[in-house]
Coordinates of C-alpha atoms in Angstrom, one line a residue:
Chain H
X10 CA -16.8 11.7 42.5
X11 CA -20.5 11.2 43.2
X12 CA -21.6 9.8 39.9
X13 CA -25.2 9.2 39.2
X14 CA -25.7 5.4 38.8
X15 CA -27.9 6.1 35.8
X16 CA -25.0 7.5 33.9
X17 CA -21.7 6.2 32.4
X18 CA -18.5 7.4 34.0
X19 CA -17.7 10.8 32.6
X20 CA -14.3 9.6 31.3
X21 CA -16.1 6.8 29.5
X22 CA -18.5 9.2 28.0
X23 CA -15.6 11.4 26.7
X24 CA -13.8 8.3 25.3
X25 CA -17.1 7.1 23.7
X26 CA -17.6 10.2 21.7
X27 CA -14.0 10.7 20.8
X28 CA -13.8 7.1 19.6
X29 CA -17.1 7.3 17.8
X30 CA -15.7 10.1 15.7
X31 CA -12.4 8.2 15.1
X32 CA -14.1 4.9 14.2
X33 CA -16.4 6.5 11.7
X34 CA -13.6 8.5 10.2
X35 CA -11.5 5.3 9.9
X36 CA -14.3 3.6 8.0
X37 CA -14.6 6.5 5.5
X38 CA -10.7 6.7 5.3
X39 CA -10.5 2.9 4.8
X40 CA -13.1 2.6 2.0
X41 CA -11.9 5.9 0.4
X42 CA -8.3 4.6 0.4
X43 CA -9.1 1.3 -1.3
X44 CA -11.2 2.9 -3.9
X45 CA -8.6 5.2 -5.4
X46 CA -5.2 5.0 -7.1
X47 CA -5.0 8.8 -7.1
X48 CA -2.8 11.1 -5.1
X49 CA -5.2 10.8 -2.1
X50 CA -4.2 7.1 -1.6
X51 CA -0.9 7.7 0.1
X52 CA -2.3 10.5 2.2
X53 CA -5.3 8.4 3.4
X54 CA -3.0 5.4 4.1
X55 CA -0.8 7.7 6.2
X56 CA -3.9 8.7 8.2
X57 CA -5.4 5.2 8.5
X58 CA -2.5 3.6 10.4
X59 CA -1.9 6.1 13.2
X60 CA -5.7 6.6 13.8
X61 CA -6.1 2.8 13.9
X62 CA -3.3 2.5 16.5
X63 CA -4.8 5.4 18.5
X64 CA -8.1 3.6 18.6
X65 CA -6.3 0.5 19.9
X66 CA -4.6 2.5 22.6
X67 CA -7.8 4.3 23.6
X68 CA -9.9 1.1 23.7
X69 CA -7.3 -0.5 25.9
X70 CA -7.9 2.4 28.4
X71 CA -11.6 2.3 27.9
X72 CA -12.3 -1.4 28.3
X73 CA -10.8 -1.8 31.8
X74 CA -12.6 1.4 32.9
X75 CA -15.9 0.2 31.5
X76 CA -15.4 -3.2 33.3
X77 CA -14.5 -1.4 36.6
X78 CA -17.2 1.3 36.5
X79 CA -20.0 -0.8 34.8
X80 CA -22.9 0.5 32.8
X81 CA -26.2 2.0 34.1
X82 CA -29.0 -0.6 34.2
X83 CA -31.3 -0.8 31.1
X84 CA -34.9 0.3 31.6
X85 CA -36.9 -2.3 33.4
X86 CA -39.7 -2.3 30.8
X87 CA -37.3 -3.3 28.0
X88 CA -38.1 -6.7 26.7
X89 CA -35.5 -9.4 27.7
X90 CA -34.7 -10.1 24.0
X91 CA -33.9 -6.4 23.5
X92 CA -31.7 -6.4 26.6
X93 CA -29.9 -9.4 25.2
X94 CA -29.4 -7.8 21.8
X95 CA -28.2 -4.6 23.6
X96 CA -25.6 -6.6 25.7
X97 CA -24.4 -8.7 22.8
X98 CA -24.0 -5.8 20.4
X99 CA -21.9 -4.0 23.0
X100 CA -19.6 -7.0 23.4
X101 CA -19.2 -7.1 19.6
X102 CA -18.6 -3.4 19.4
X103 CA -15.7 -3.7 21.9
X104 CA -14.4 -6.8 20.1
X105 CA -14.3 -4.9 16.8
X106 CA -12.6 -1.9 18.4
X107 CA -9.9 -4.1 19.8
X108 CA -9.8 -6.5 16.8
X109 CA -9.7 -4.2 13.8
X110 CA -6.4 -2.5 14.7
X111 CA -4.9 -5.8 15.8
X112 CA -5.9 -7.4 12.5
X113 CA -4.4 -4.5 10.6
X114 CA -1.2 -4.7 12.5
X115 CA -1.0 -8.5 12.2
X116 CA -1.9 -8.3 8.5
X117 CA 1.0 -5.9 7.8
X118 CA 3.3 -8.2 9.8
X119 CA 2.3 -11.2 7.8
X120 CA 2.7 -9.3 4.5
X121 CA 6.3 -8.5 5.3
X122 CA 5.6 -4.8 5.6
X123 CA 7.4 -2.6 8.1
X124 CA 4.7 -1.4 10.6
X125 CA 5.5 2.3 10.9
X126 CA 3.0 4.5 12.6
X127 CA 3.8 8.3 12.5
X128 CA 7.5 7.5 12.2
X129 CA 7.5 5.0 15.1
X130 CA 8.4 1.4 14.2
X131 CA 6.2 -1.2 15.8
X132 CA 7.4 -4.8 16.1
X133 CA 5.8 -7.5 13.8
X134 CA 3.2 -9.5 15.7
X135 CA 3.0 -12.4 13.2
X136 CA 5.7 -14.1 11.0
X137 CA 6.0 -13.1 7.4
X138 CA 3.5 -15.5 5.7
X139 CA 1.6 -14.7 2.5
X140 CA -1.3 -17.2 3.1
X141 CA -1.9 -15.7 6.6
X142 CA -1.6 -12.2 5.0
X143 CA -4.3 -13.1 2.4
X144 CA -6.7 -14.4 5.1
X145 CA -6.2 -11.3 7.4
X146 CA -6.5 -8.9 4.5
X147 CA -9.9 -10.5 3.7
X148 CA -10.9 -10.5 7.3
X149 CA -10.0 -6.8 7.7
X150 CA -12.5 -5.9 5.0
X151 CA -15.3 -8.3 6.1
X152 CA -15.1 -7.3 9.8
X153 CA -15.0 -3.6 8.9
X154 CA -18.3 -3.9 7.0
X155 CA -19.9 -5.9 9.8
X156 CA -18.5 -3.4 12.3
X157 CA -20.1 -0.6 10.2
X158 CA -23.5 -2.4 10.2
X159 CA -23.2 -2.8 14.0
X160 CA -22.4 0.9 14.4
X161 CA -25.5 1.7 12.4
X162 CA -27.6 -0.6 14.6
X163 CA -26.1 1.0 17.7
X164 CA -26.7 4.5 16.5
X165 CA -30.3 3.8 15.5
X166 CA -31.0 2.1 18.8
X167 CA -29.5 5.1 20.7
X168 CA -31.7 7.5 18.7
X169 CA -34.7 5.3 19.3
X170 CA -34.1 5.5 23.1
X171 CA -33.4 9.2 22.9
X172 CA -36.1 10.4 20.6
X173 CA -39.0 7.9 20.9
X174 CA -38.7 6.0 24.2
X175 CA -37.0 9.0 26.0
X176 CA -36.0 6.6 28.7
X177 CA -32.7 8.2 29.7
X178 CA -30.5 5.5 28.0
X179 CA -29.1 8.0 25.5
X180 CA -28.7 10.6 28.1
X181 CA -26.6 8.2 30.2
X182 CA -23.9 8.6 27.5
X183 CA -24.4 12.3 26.7
X184 CA -25.1 15.0 29.3
X185 CA -26.0 12.6 32.1
X186 CA -28.8 12.9 34.6
X187 CA -29.1 15.7 37.1
X188 CA -28.5 14.4 40.7
X189 CA -27.7 11.0 42.0
X190 CA -30.8 8.9 42.7
X191 CA -33.2 11.3 40.8
X192 CA -35.3 9.6 38.1
X193 CA -35.7 11.0 34.6
X194 CA -38.3 13.8 34.9
Chain I
X24 CA -42.9 0.1 24.7
X25 CA -44.6 2.4 27.4
X26 CA -48.0 3.3 26.0
X27 CA -47.9 6.8 27.6
X28 CA -45.3 8.0 25.1
X29 CA -46.7 8.6 21.7
X30 CA -44.7 7.5 18.6
X31 CA -43.3 10.6 16.9
X32 CA -43.3 10.5 13.1
X33 CA -40.6 13.2 13.1
X34 CA -38.4 11.2 15.4
X35 CA -38.7 8.1 13.2
X36 CA -37.9 10.2 10.2
X37 CA -34.7 11.4 11.9
X38 CA -33.6 7.9 12.7
X39 CA -34.4 6.7 9.2
X40 CA -32.5 9.6 7.7
X41 CA -29.4 8.9 9.8
X42 CA -29.5 5.2 9.1
X43 CA -29.7 5.9 5.4
X44 CA -27.3 8.8 5.1
X45 CA -24.3 7.0 6.7
X46 CA -24.3 4.0 4.3
X47 CA -24.8 6.3 1.3
X48 CA -21.9 8.4 2.5
X49 CA -19.8 5.3 2.9
X50 CA -20.8 4.1 -0.6
X51 CA -19.8 7.5 -2.0
X52 CA -16.4 7.4 -0.1
X53 CA -15.9 3.9 -1.4
X54 CA -16.6 4.9 -5.0
X55 CA -19.7 2.8 -5.4
X56 CA -21.8 5.8 -6.2
X57 CA -20.8 9.0 -7.9
X58 CA -18.2 9.4 -10.6
X59 CA -15.9 6.4 -11.4
X60 CA -12.5 6.5 -9.7
X61 CA -9.5 4.6 -11.0
X62 CA -8.5 2.1 -8.3
X63 CA -5.8 -0.4 -8.0
X64 CA -8.1 -3.2 -9.3
X65 CA -8.6 -1.2 -12.6
X66 CA -4.8 -1.1 -13.1
X67 CA -4.3 -4.8 -12.3
X68 CA -7.2 -5.7 -14.5
X69 CA -5.6 -3.8 -17.4
X70 CA -2.3 -5.6 -16.7
X71 CA -4.0 -9.0 -16.6
X72 CA -5.7 -8.1 -19.9
X73 CA -2.4 -7.3 -21.5
X74 CA -0.2 -10.1 -20.2
X75 CA -2.8 -12.8 -19.5
X76 CA -3.8 -14.1 -16.1
X77 CA -1.0 -15.9 -14.3
X78 CA -2.2 -16.8 -10.8
X79 CA 0.4 -16.4 -8.0
X80 CA 2.6 -14.0 -9.9
X81 CA 3.0 -10.2 -9.8
X82 CA 0.7 -8.5 -12.3
X83 CA 3.5 -6.5 -13.7
X84 CA 7.2 -7.5 -13.8
X85 CA 6.0 -11.1 -13.3
X86 CA 9.3 -12.7 -14.3
X87 CA 12.0 -12.3 -11.7
X88 CA 15.0 -13.5 -9.9
X89 CA 15.8 -12.8 -6.2
X90 CA 19.1 -11.6 -4.9
X91 CA 20.7 -10.6 -1.7
X92 CA 23.7 -8.5 -0.7
X93 CA 24.4 -5.3 1.1
X94 CA 24.6 -1.5 0.8
X95 CA 27.6 0.2 2.1
X96 CA 26.8 3.9 2.7
X97 CA 29.8 6.2 2.8
X98 CA 27.9 8.9 4.6
X99 CA 28.0 11.5 1.8
X100 CA 24.2 11.1 1.3
X101 CA 23.6 12.7 4.7
X102 CA 24.2 16.0 3.0
X103 CA 20.8 15.5 1.4
X104 CA 18.8 13.3 3.7
X105 CA 18.7 12.3 7.3
X106 CA 17.6 8.8 6.3
X107 CA 19.6 6.3 8.4
X108 CA 20.4 4.2 5.3
X109 CA 22.6 7.1 4.1
X110 CA 24.7 7.2 7.3
X111 CA 28.1 5.5 7.0
X112 CA 27.6 1.8 7.6
X113 CA 26.7 -1.5 5.9
X114 CA 23.1 -2.5 5.6
X115 CA 21.5 -5.8 4.4
X116 CA 19.7 -5.8 1.1
X117 CA 17.1 -8.1 -0.5
X118 CA 16.3 -7.4 -4.1
X119 CA 14.8 -8.7 -7.3
X120 CA 15.6 -8.4 -11.0
X121 CA 12.7 -8.5 -13.3
X122 CA 11.4 -7.8 -16.8
X123 CA 8.3 -5.8 -17.6
X124 CA 5.1 -7.4 -18.5
X125 CA 2.7 -9.7 -16.8
X126 CA 3.8 -13.0 -18.4
X127 CA 6.2 -14.9 -16.1
X128 CA 7.2 -17.2 -19.0
X129 CA 7.9 -14.5 -21.6
X130 CA 11.2 -14.5 -23.5
X131 CA 13.9 -12.1 -22.2
X132 CA 14.4 -10.4 -25.5
X133 CA 11.0 -8.9 -26.0
X134 CA 10.6 -7.0 -22.7
X135 CA 11.4 -3.3 -22.7
X136 CA 12.1 -2.7 -19.0
X137 CA 14.9 -4.4 -17.1
X138 CA 14.1 -3.6 -13.5
X139 CA 15.8 -3.8 -10.1
X140 CA 13.8 -3.7 -6.9
X141 CA 15.5 -3.3 -3.5
X142 CA 14.6 -3.5 0.2
X143 CA 17.2 -1.8 2.3
X144 CA 16.7 -2.2 6.1
X145 CA 18.5 -0.3 8.8
X146 CA 19.0 -1.3 12.4
X147 CA 16.4 1.2 13.6
X148 CA 13.8 -0.9 11.8
X149 CA 13.1 1.5 9.0
X150 CA 13.0 0.3 5.4
X151 CA 13.7 1.9 2.1
X152 CA 11.9 0.0 -0.7
X153 CA 12.7 0.9 -4.3
X154 CA 11.4 -0.3 -7.6
X155 CA 13.6 1.0 -10.5
X156 CA 13.9 0.6 -14.2
X157 CA 16.8 0.7 -16.5
X158 CA 15.2 3.7 -18.3
X159 CA 15.5 7.2 -16.7
X160 CA 12.0 8.1 -17.8
X161 CA 8.6 6.4 -17.8
X162 CA 6.4 6.3 -20.9
X163 CA 3.4 7.8 -19.2
X164 CA 2.9 10.4 -16.5
X165 CA -0.3 9.3 -14.8
X166 CA -2.4 6.3 -14.0
X167 CA -5.2 6.8 -16.6
X168 CA -2.5 6.9 -19.3
X169 CA -0.9 3.8 -17.9
X170 CA -4.1 1.8 -18.3
X171 CA -4.6 3.2 -21.8
X172 CA -1.0 2.0 -22.6
X173 CA -1.7 -1.5 -21.3
X174 CA -4.8 -1.7 -23.5
X175 CA -3.0 -0.3 -26.6
X176 CA 0.0 -2.5 -26.3
X177 CA -1.9 -5.8 -25.7
X178 CA -0.1 -8.4 -27.9
X179 CA -2.0 -9.5 -30.9
X180 CA -2.4 -13.3 -30.6
X181 CA -1.3 -13.8 -34.2
X182 CA 1.8 -11.7 -34.3
X183 CA 2.8 -11.5 -30.6
X184 CA 3.2 -7.7 -31.1
X185 CA 0.9 -4.8 -30.3
X186 CA -1.8 -4.1 -32.9
X187 CA -0.8 -0.9 -34.9
X188 CA -4.5 -0.1 -35.2
X189 CA -4.7 0.3 -31.4
X190 CA -1.3 2.0 -31.0
X191 CA -2.0 4.8 -33.5
X192 CA -4.9 6.5 -31.6
X193 CA -3.2 5.9 -28.3
X194 CA 0.0 7.7 -29.5
X195 CA -2.1 10.5 -31.0
X196 CA -3.7 11.0 -27.6
X197 CA -0.5 10.6 -25.6
X198 CA 2.3 12.7 -27.3
X199 CA 4.3 12.3 -24.1
X200 CA 5.1 8.7 -25.0
X201 CA 7.1 10.0 -27.9
X202 CA 10.0 11.0 -25.6
X203 CA 10.1 7.5 -24.3
X204 CA 10.0 5.9 -27.7
X205 CA 12.8 8.2 -28.9
X206 CA 14.9 7.3 -25.9
X207 CA 14.3 3.5 -26.2
X208 CA 15.1 3.5 -29.9
X209 CA 18.5 5.1 -29.3
X210 CA 19.4 3.4 -26.0
X211 CA 21.5 0.3 -25.6
X212 CA 19.4 -2.6 -24.3
X213 CA 21.7 -4.1 -21.6
X214 CA 22.8 -7.6 -22.2
X215 CA 23.0 -8.3 -18.5
X216 CA 21.1 -7.2 -15.4
X217 CA 24.5 -6.5 -13.9
X218 CA 25.6 -3.8 -16.4
X219 CA 22.4 -1.7 -16.4
X220 CA 21.9 1.6 -14.7
X221 CA 18.7 1.6 -12.6
X222 CA 16.7 4.8 -12.1
X223 CA 14.2 5.8 -9.5
X224 CA 11.9 7.0 -12.3
X225 CA 10.0 9.5 -10.1
X226 CA 11.5 12.4 -8.0
X227 CA 11.4 12.1 -4.2
X228 CA 11.7 14.7 -1.5
X229 CA 14.9 14.4 0.6
X230 CA 15.1 16.3 3.9
X231 CA 18.4 16.8 5.6
X232 CA 19.2 17.1 9.3
X233 CA 18.7 20.8 9.2
X234 CA 15.2 20.4 7.7
X235 CA 16.1 21.6 4.2
X236 CA 14.1 19.8 1.5
X237 CA 15.3 19.1 -2.0
X238 CA 13.9 17.0 -4.9
X239 CA 16.1 14.1 -5.8
X240 CA 16.1 11.4 -8.4
X241 CA 18.6 8.6 -7.9
X242 CA 20.3 5.9 -9.9
X243 CA 22.4 2.9 -9.4
X244 CA 25.4 3.0 -11.7
X245 CA 27.0 -0.4 -12.4
X246 CA 30.7 -1.1 -12.1
X247 CA 30.4 -3.6 -15.0
X248 CA 30.8 -1.9 -18.4
X249 CA 27.6 -1.7 -20.4
X250 CA 27.2 -3.8 -23.5
X251 CA 24.0 -4.3 -25.4
X252 CA 21.8 -7.0 -26.9
X253 CA 21.5 -7.3 -30.6
X254 CA 18.2 -5.5 -31.1
X255 CA 17.6 -7.0 -34.5
X256 CA 17.8 -10.6 -33.2
X257 CA 15.9 -10.4 -30.0
X258 CA 13.6 -13.2 -31.0
X259 CA 16.6 -15.5 -31.3
X260 CA 17.5 -14.9 -27.6
X261 CA 16.9 -18.0 -25.4
X262 CA 13.9 -17.6 -23.2
X263 CA 15.8 -17.0 -19.9
X264 CA 19.0 -15.7 -21.3
X265 CA 19.3 -12.7 -19.0
X266 CA 18.4 -14.7 -15.9
X267 CA 20.8 -17.5 -16.7
X268 CA 23.6 -15.0 -17.4
X269 CA 23.0 -13.4 -14.0
X270 CA 23.1 -16.7 -12.2
X271 CA 26.3 -17.7 -13.9
X272 CA 27.9 -14.3 -13.4
X273 CA 27.1 -14.3 -9.7
X274 CA 28.6 -17.8 -9.2
X275 CA 31.9 -16.2 -10.3
X276 CA 31.8 -13.1 -8.1
X277 CA 29.7 -10.2 -6.8
X278 CA 28.3 -7.3 -8.9
X279 CA 28.4 -3.7 -7.7
X280 CA 26.6 -0.4 -8.3
X281 CA 27.1 3.1 -7.0
X282 CA 24.1 4.9 -5.6
X283 CA 24.1 8.4 -7.2
X284 CA 21.7 11.0 -5.7
X285 CA 20.8 13.6 -8.3
X286 CA 19.5 16.9 -7.0
X287 CA 16.9 18.8 -9.0
X288 CA 17.9 22.1 -10.5
X289 CA 15.4 25.0 -10.2
X290 CA 12.8 24.4 -12.9
X291 CA 13.3 20.7 -13.2
X292 CA 10.0 18.8 -13.6
X293 CA 9.2 16.8 -10.4
X294 CA 5.6 15.7 -11.1
X295 CA 6.1 13.9 -14.4
X296 CA 8.2 10.8 -14.8
X297 CA 8.0 11.3 -18.6
X298 CA 10.4 14.3 -18.4
X299 CA 14.2 13.7 -18.1
X300 CA 16.4 16.1 -16.2
X301 CA 19.0 17.3 -18.6
X302 CA 22.3 19.2 -18.2
X303 CA 24.6 19.5 -15.2
X304 CA 23.2 18.4 -11.9
X305 CA 24.7 18.2 -8.4
X306 CA 25.3 14.5 -7.8
X307 CA 26.3 12.8 -4.6
X308 CA 27.8 9.3 -4.6
X309 CA 26.2 7.8 -1.5
X310 CA 27.7 4.3 -1.4
X311 CA 28.0 0.9 -3.0
X312 CA 25.5 -1.8 -3.5
X313 CA 27.1 -5.3 -3.6
X314 CA 25.1 -8.2 -4.9
X315 CA 26.6 -11.5 -3.5
X316 CA 24.0 -14.2 -4.3
X317 CA 20.9 -14.9 -6.4
X318 CA 18.0 -17.3 -5.8
X319 CA 15.2 -18.5 -8.1
X320 CA 12.0 -16.8 -6.9
X321 CA 10.4 -19.9 -5.4
X322 CA 13.0 -20.1 -2.7
X323 CA 14.2 -16.5 -2.6
X324 CA 13.1 -14.0 0.0
X325 CA 12.0 -11.4 -2.6
X326 CA 9.0 -13.3 -3.9
X327 CA 6.8 -12.6 -0.9
X328 CA 7.7 -8.9 -0.6
X329 CA 5.9 -5.9 -2.1
X330 CA 8.5 -3.6 -3.5
X331 CA 6.3 -0.6 -3.0
X332 CA 8.4 2.5 -3.8
X333 CA 6.4 4.6 -1.3
X334 CA 7.8 2.6 1.7
X335 CA 10.4 5.2 2.7
X336 CA 12.6 5.9 5.7
X337 CA 12.3 9.2 7.6
X338 CA 14.2 11.8 5.6
X339 CA 12.8 10.7 2.3
X340 CA 9.2 11.3 1.3
X341 CA 6.9 11.4 -1.7
X342 CA 7.1 14.1 -4.4
X343 CA 4.1 15.4 -6.2
X344 CA 4.4 12.8 -8.9
X345 CA 1.0 11.1 -9.2
X346 CA 2.6 7.9 -10.4
X347 CA 3.9 7.2 -6.9
X348 CA 0.5 6.9 -5.3
X349 CA -0.8 4.9 -8.3
X350 CA 2.1 2.5 -8.1
X351 CA 1.7 2.0 -4.4
X352 CA -2.0 1.2 -4.8
X353 CA -1.5 -1.0 -7.8
X354 CA 1.4 -3.0 -6.2
X355 CA -0.8 -3.5 -3.2
X356 CA -3.7 -4.8 -5.3
X357 CA -1.4 -7.1 -7.2
X358 CA 0.2 -8.3 -3.9
X359 CA -3.2 -9.0 -2.4
X360 CA -4.3 -11.0 -5.5
X361 CA -1.2 -13.1 -5.7
X362 CA -1.0 -13.6 -1.9
X363 CA -4.2 -15.6 -2.0
X364 CA -3.2 -17.6 -5.1
X365 CA -0.3 -19.5 -3.7
X366 CA 3.3 -20.1 -4.8
X367 CA 4.1 -20.9 -8.4
X368 CA 7.4 -21.7 -10.0
X369 CA 9.3 -19.0 -11.9
X370 CA 10.5 -19.4 -15.5
X371 CA 14.1 -19.3 -14.4
X372 CA 13.3 -21.8 -11.7
X373 CA 11.7 -24.2 -14.2
X374 CA 14.8 -24.0 -16.4
X375 CA 17.1 -24.7 -13.4
X376 CA 15.0 -27.6 -12.4
X377 CA 15.2 -29.1 -15.9
X378 CA 19.0 -28.7 -16.0
X379 CA 19.3 -30.5 -12.7
X380 CA 17.1 -33.3 -13.9
X381 CA 19.3 -33.8 -17.0

């Protein structure tokens, strides 16, 4: 496939938008779930686990693909500090996407809960230990909130590139550029 | 910033709106803004208010005893559910006896509910967790009423009993509690954990291999004959009488219960645990629970488990009873709180330690 070097791999773009929806949905399901003792609670919990595991599976496909196909270069006129923030935030975004489902899974294991996802039993990945459970339960919330802040930063930066700078950075993750080698008109 | 591209006020407004809308949406989903939602913390707070704060213990049914044993399914239950726990076979069980209330050091005579919790695990890795009481019905039907019940029945520090001035308006607003009071006034209060019948309280949905779904309530019927405590002299009962009795009884031999699955008749109420199913019902004897050993909570496997009655194997699922979701969330909040508070000795454990020291 002759891919424009200014764009992300098409499969990465598909995974990005699919996972963007899932991650945002997970955050709303998560906070909604812990905020109610009503009939919605079991329904949201039943959604939260399979979507979380689906995110883990997808990111484990996406991360190697991203490492293999790389990312288009950032605009040359971007300040070095901005480039550094961009790179670091992407590392943290990937770390959160891998980390959050794993912490959830580990947390259930440490809490002595069966880890059942859509009828499928997953093995425990940590021994049953209440102190570890308490720590992971706390971490799951704190990291989720930091992850949400990171997503907001990422989204604002993308819109800034797309609406104000119009430098092709946003397009590299959406429709892509026209032909290989051609600059943004 | 390339100077050739002018800043657009509209574009900035779009970015600002998105960056503001998402956190606001999340705050709404999390119940921080908008109408107040009852959450698990509200229920645990009400329980802590009623029973006092006892770090490291369950917020409800704080006083307990662990046990282990097995469930031998005879296969009859497969007529109602494809749950593997109901297929003929023997499955390990971990359980917990407890008394209602949030005080782990309370006397055994004063607690209304005698409860049995079970975790039944099958070789396919699925679990069936149950949290049952020795009453077939529950005093309230929903979580708001449960909180109101905790507030109304908070013991008066002077008398140790609920304040009648708080109970009166509560009962006026909750006529459904009457059925429970009538039941409890007439019922025998079991003088042992071993001779009580334990009920699922809520209805659940059972699905058989053909996909047919029925509402079922279940109960564990004891083999030991029921005898009751003297209700007039409950105050005279030693603090841990029921727990000591169970420990002594188990040293002599196992205790057994039959799991009876009771199928709803057309018209039976399935969304209110306050309403009993009366009259003739199709009942399936699905097997025998055998309790072989008991352990004080501090060294028993039950202490660090959350007996969340919504942890169910395939073939059994939740009914429309709102108490189930509320219990799941509340148990989870209670579990999270005590998990971070560390291990504390149980009342029965304290007494056993004293005896050994003498």
